[in-house]
XYZ file of C-alpha atoms in Angstrom:
296
model
C 71.672 -38.812 -40.762
C 71.034 -35.592 -42.723
C 67.369 -36.947 -43.372
C 66.673 -37.195 -39.538
C 68.176 -33.760 -38.956
C 65.482 -32.481 -41.273
C 62.754 -34.211 -39.835
C 63.968 -33.035 -36.423
C 63.731 -29.633 -37.709
C 60.253 -30.197 -39.136
C 58.710 -31.831 -35.782
C 58.619 -28.264 -33.722
C 56.834 -26.398 -36.470
C 54.339 -29.150 -36.630
C 53.867 -29.214 -33.000
C 53.452 -25.282 -33.009
C 50.826 -25.528 -35.630
C 48.850 -28.347 -33.673
C 49.110 -26.025 -30.602
C 47.860 -22.982 -32.699
C 45.154 -25.018 -33.784
C 44.166 -26.010 -30.238
C 44.353 -22.535 -28.734
C 42.128 -21.322 -31.919
C 39.467 -23.922 -31.113
C 39.527 -22.927 -27.292
C 39.210 -19.239 -28.347
C 36.466 -20.078 -31.020
C 34.658 -22.044 -28.264
C 34.860 -19.466 -25.611
C 33.603 -16.774 -28.176
C 30.642 -18.860 -29.115
C 29.951 -19.317 -25.487
C 30.314 -15.674 -24.940
C 28.127 -15.008 -27.976
C 25.518 -17.238 -26.867
C 25.473 -15.762 -23.341
C 25.856 -12.073 -24.300
C 25.045 -12.024 -27.940
C 28.132 -9.911 -28.549
C 27.826 -9.589 -32.131
C 24.102 -8.913 -32.084
C 24.760 -6.150 -29.696
C 27.622 -4.759 -31.942
C 25.361 -5.009 -34.952
C 22.675 -3.622 -33.203
C 24.528 -0.840 -31.660
C 26.002 0.218 -34.934
C 22.534 0.265 -36.688
C 21.374 2.333 -34.052
C 24.185 4.745 -34.387
C 23.476 4.510 -37.962
C 19.849 4.864 -37.580
C 18.104 5.986 -34.345
C 14.304 5.192 -35.879
C 15.438 1.814 -36.803
C 13.077 -1.199 -35.318
C 14.907 -3.270 -32.762
C 14.875 -7.039 -33.495
C 16.824 -9.964 -32.220
C 16.882 -12.006 -29.005
C 18.662 -9.252 -26.787
C 16.472 -6.753 -28.177
C 13.371 -8.943 -27.172
C 14.591 -9.536 -23.675
C 15.254 -5.951 -23.296
C 11.497 -5.178 -24.557
C 10.081 -7.583 -22.062
C 12.187 -5.875 -19.372
C 10.751 -2.541 -20.516
C 7.256 -3.732 -20.382
C 7.645 -5.441 -17.004
C 8.870 -2.125 -15.941
C 5.989 -0.180 -17.364
C 3.536 -2.738 -16.061
C 4.816 -2.487 -12.628
C 4.890 1.590 -12.827
C 1.465 1.169 -13.969
C 0.445 -1.100 -11.119
C 2.235 1.361 -8.692
C 0.397 4.166 -9.956
C -3.004 2.518 -9.976
C -2.412 1.647 -6.236
C -1.515 5.191 -5.341
C -4.645 6.526 -6.955
C -6.757 3.682 -5.216
C -5.000 4.554 -1.700
C -5.657 8.187 -2.620
C -9.505 7.661 -3.267
C -9.983 5.366 -0.443
C -8.470 8.037 2.037
C -10.968 10.697 0.553
C -13.909 8.668 1.036
C -15.910 10.056 4.164
C -19.708 9.444 3.170
C -21.819 6.781 2.037
C -22.727 8.759 -1.177
C -19.019 9.211 -2.085
C -18.470 5.471 -1.591
C -21.685 4.713 -4.021
C -20.306 7.017 -6.603
C -17.020 5.642 -6.598
C -18.506 1.813 -6.644
C -20.376 3.010 -9.759
C -17.232 3.946 -11.587
C -15.953 0.743 -10.770
C -18.764 -1.765 -10.421
C -16.745 -3.499 -7.367
C -15.011 -1.622 -4.821
C -12.908 -3.295 -1.957
C -12.028 -1.167 1.109
C -10.188 -2.091 4.408
C -12.165 -1.754 7.611
C -10.576 1.662 8.670
C -12.324 3.412 5.411
C -15.471 1.431 6.051
C -15.813 2.548 9.620
C -15.301 5.841 8.557
C -18.009 5.998 6.294
C -20.243 3.833 8.616
C -19.619 6.399 11.239
C -20.928 9.319 8.945
C -24.378 7.661 9.228
C -26.875 7.835 12.198
C -26.762 4.450 13.843
C -30.406 3.778 12.994
C -29.588 3.828 9.057
C -25.970 2.222 9.266
C -27.990 -0.631 10.950
C -29.250 -1.267 7.318
C -25.732 -2.319 6.436
C -24.762 -3.990 9.511
C -25.812 -3.525 13.429
C -23.679 -1.767 15.423
C -22.971 -4.657 17.783
C -21.847 -7.192 14.859
C -19.632 -4.468 13.578
C -18.240 -3.715 16.891
C -17.834 -7.578 17.570
C -15.964 -8.141 14.179
C -13.389 -5.409 14.831
C -12.883 -5.858 18.396
C -11.781 -9.638 17.422
C -9.757 -8.686 14.305
C -11.842 -10.953 11.962
C -12.845 -8.499 9.583
C -10.411 -8.199 6.793
C -12.122 -6.602 3.609
C -15.439 -5.173 2.723
C -16.969 -5.734 -1.105
C -19.296 -3.487 -2.608
C -20.845 -4.888 -5.907
C -22.911 -2.398 -7.884
C -25.933 -3.734 -9.953
C -29.210 -2.289 -11.405
C -31.223 -3.917 -8.436
C -29.173 -2.241 -6.003
C -25.840 -2.709 -4.039
C -24.544 -5.637 -2.443
C -22.300 -5.382 0.732
C -20.133 -8.418 1.560
C -17.977 -8.532 4.776
C -15.128 -10.995 4.649
C -12.612 -12.175 7.199
C -9.144 -12.954 6.822
C -9.666 -16.346 4.809
C -12.088 -14.500 2.723
C -15.157 -16.145 4.493
C -18.492 -14.497 4.425
C -19.222 -12.928 7.628
C -22.356 -10.828 6.244
C -23.798 -10.647 2.917
C -26.283 -7.761 2.729
C -28.315 -6.698 -0.291
C -29.458 -3.164 -0.223
C -32.723 -2.382 -1.973
C -33.755 0.834 -3.774
C -35.634 1.713 -0.909
C -32.720 1.533 1.554
C -30.401 2.998 -0.899
C -32.676 6.092 -1.077
C -32.413 6.311 2.650
C -28.716 6.275 2.952
C -28.201 8.304 0.004
C -30.837 11.115 0.815
C -30.874 11.537 4.485
C -30.062 15.065 5.479
C -29.902 16.010 1.836
C -31.947 19.003 0.370
C -34.299 18.145 -2.591
C -36.835 19.706 -4.479
C -39.921 18.953 -2.545
C -43.484 20.439 -1.781
C -44.663 18.877 1.366
C -48.231 20.390 1.086
C -48.573 18.550 -2.268
C -46.751 15.325 -1.587
C -48.921 12.350 -1.114
C -46.665 11.086 1.736
C -47.351 13.688 4.047
C -51.182 14.424 5.114
C -52.204 17.747 6.135
C -52.520 16.704 9.739
C -49.061 15.717 9.860
C -47.620 19.022 8.806
C -46.855 21.473 11.627
C -45.197 25.010 11.653
C -41.686 25.113 13.248
C -43.187 26.712 16.320
C -46.109 24.254 16.959
C -43.292 21.144 16.098
C -41.150 22.871 18.692
C -44.261 22.702 21.529
C -44.698 19.004 20.541
C -40.903 18.459 21.189
C -41.287 20.058 24.734
C -43.823 17.738 25.767
C -41.322 14.824 25.251
C -38.435 13.808 27.777
C -35.135 15.537 27.481
C -33.687 12.688 25.896
C -35.882 12.160 23.170
C -36.289 15.725 22.517
C -32.539 16.252 22.177
C -32.568 13.094 19.829
C -34.944 15.002 17.516
C -32.767 17.968 17.634
C -29.546 16.165 16.599
C -31.453 13.844 14.073
C -33.093 17.082 12.304
C -30.079 19.644 12.128
C -31.758 21.687 9.293
C -34.597 22.475 11.775
C -32.252 24.398 13.969
C -29.925 25.853 11.334
C -32.380 27.450 9.020
C -35.202 28.024 11.758
C -37.733 30.664 10.511
C -41.355 31.482 10.894
C -41.732 30.064 7.308
C -40.503 26.574 8.354
C -42.428 23.579 8.249
C -42.115 19.995 9.499
C -43.813 17.159 7.861
C -43.936 13.586 9.081
C -44.814 11.132 6.596
C -47.610 8.439 7.160
C -45.532 5.768 5.686
C -43.157 3.462 7.588
C -40.209 1.397 5.473
C -37.819 -0.518 7.209
C -38.904 0.616 10.598
C -38.143 4.236 9.602
C -40.327 7.381 8.825
C -39.353 10.237 6.738
C -39.320 13.708 8.206
C -38.980 16.850 5.815
C -37.913 20.012 7.070
C -39.364 22.507 4.580
C -37.407 25.795 4.241
C -39.648 26.819 1.554
C -42.500 25.951 -0.671
C -40.307 24.098 -3.074
C -37.430 22.718 -1.138
C -37.021 20.748 2.080
C -34.391 18.794 3.950
C -35.267 14.759 4.200
C -34.275 12.702 7.134
C -35.507 9.402 8.240
C -36.190 8.384 11.671
C -36.902 5.552 13.903
C -40.414 4.586 14.039
C -40.418 4.474 17.803
C -39.395 8.122 18.013
C -42.408 8.958 15.916
C -44.820 7.035 18.082
C -43.306 8.927 21.134
C -44.267 12.203 19.124
C -47.976 11.024 18.427
C -48.431 10.012 21.855
C -48.028 13.487 23.393
C -50.337 14.920 20.528
C -53.776 16.273 21.704
C -56.780 15.985 19.834
C -56.398 19.587 18.828
C -53.118 19.231 17.599
C -54.540 17.781 14.439
C -56.322 20.871 13.513
C -54.254 23.269 11.773
C -53.816 26.602 13.306
C -54.176 29.985 11.759
C -50.536 30.357 11.038
C -50.182 26.929 9.420
C -53.194 27.529 7.191
C -51.516 30.773 6.361
C -48.205 28.792 5.451
């Protein structure tokens, strides 16, 4: 009886130890799960090491994850900054030379229709046709099928690709060096002596007064076409000004130089049919330089 009493006294102690082992196992398992999920020990050791040495290199699984998050945030910030810079550059594009300069820095430039239209409208219609005809551009925009315009820079010139929403090619145009020269130099002031340049024969070099007389012989519409197409002739008008018409025809355009002095001139490219209208009103004596032109 006494032995049975001893066993009964021992049984609760044994059960208590077994329960403690179970709870200890549960807590240990829970701790392992939490450690695997949250890297408690690693974070604690890491925080201690950082507290002891701010310059200590971060290592471990949690540090690698933090580094990846930091790198992703940095890349996202870099991408956002590049997009802001791109939008700012595109918003500042207004002329074709500016577009070509930006393309040269990147080798390839993609612009939306709104930016392309702004640059396109900065060109006279007869020059813009070298890229795409006004009718075609109007059709693409009116039907909402023009999505992007791609410019590819190369040594041979400039490639212009018009794409729709599915990146299908609407128009693929390669601008030659001659066409690029027209688009970039139209309306520019350059070093040019029209009296010695082989592109301008003496009988096609006129004083401003004489050239104005020729314009007066044209119809009202064509005369205004010339005045609008040659703004330097009006802005810098003076007795010493000369207007030279080239003998050459490229891409249906003729170069006209408005010389403000003997060394510089504004160059323009005028449709061939305009020049033909001008030639039709010339008299035989118009090909003989007058005293003023000889003096010039």
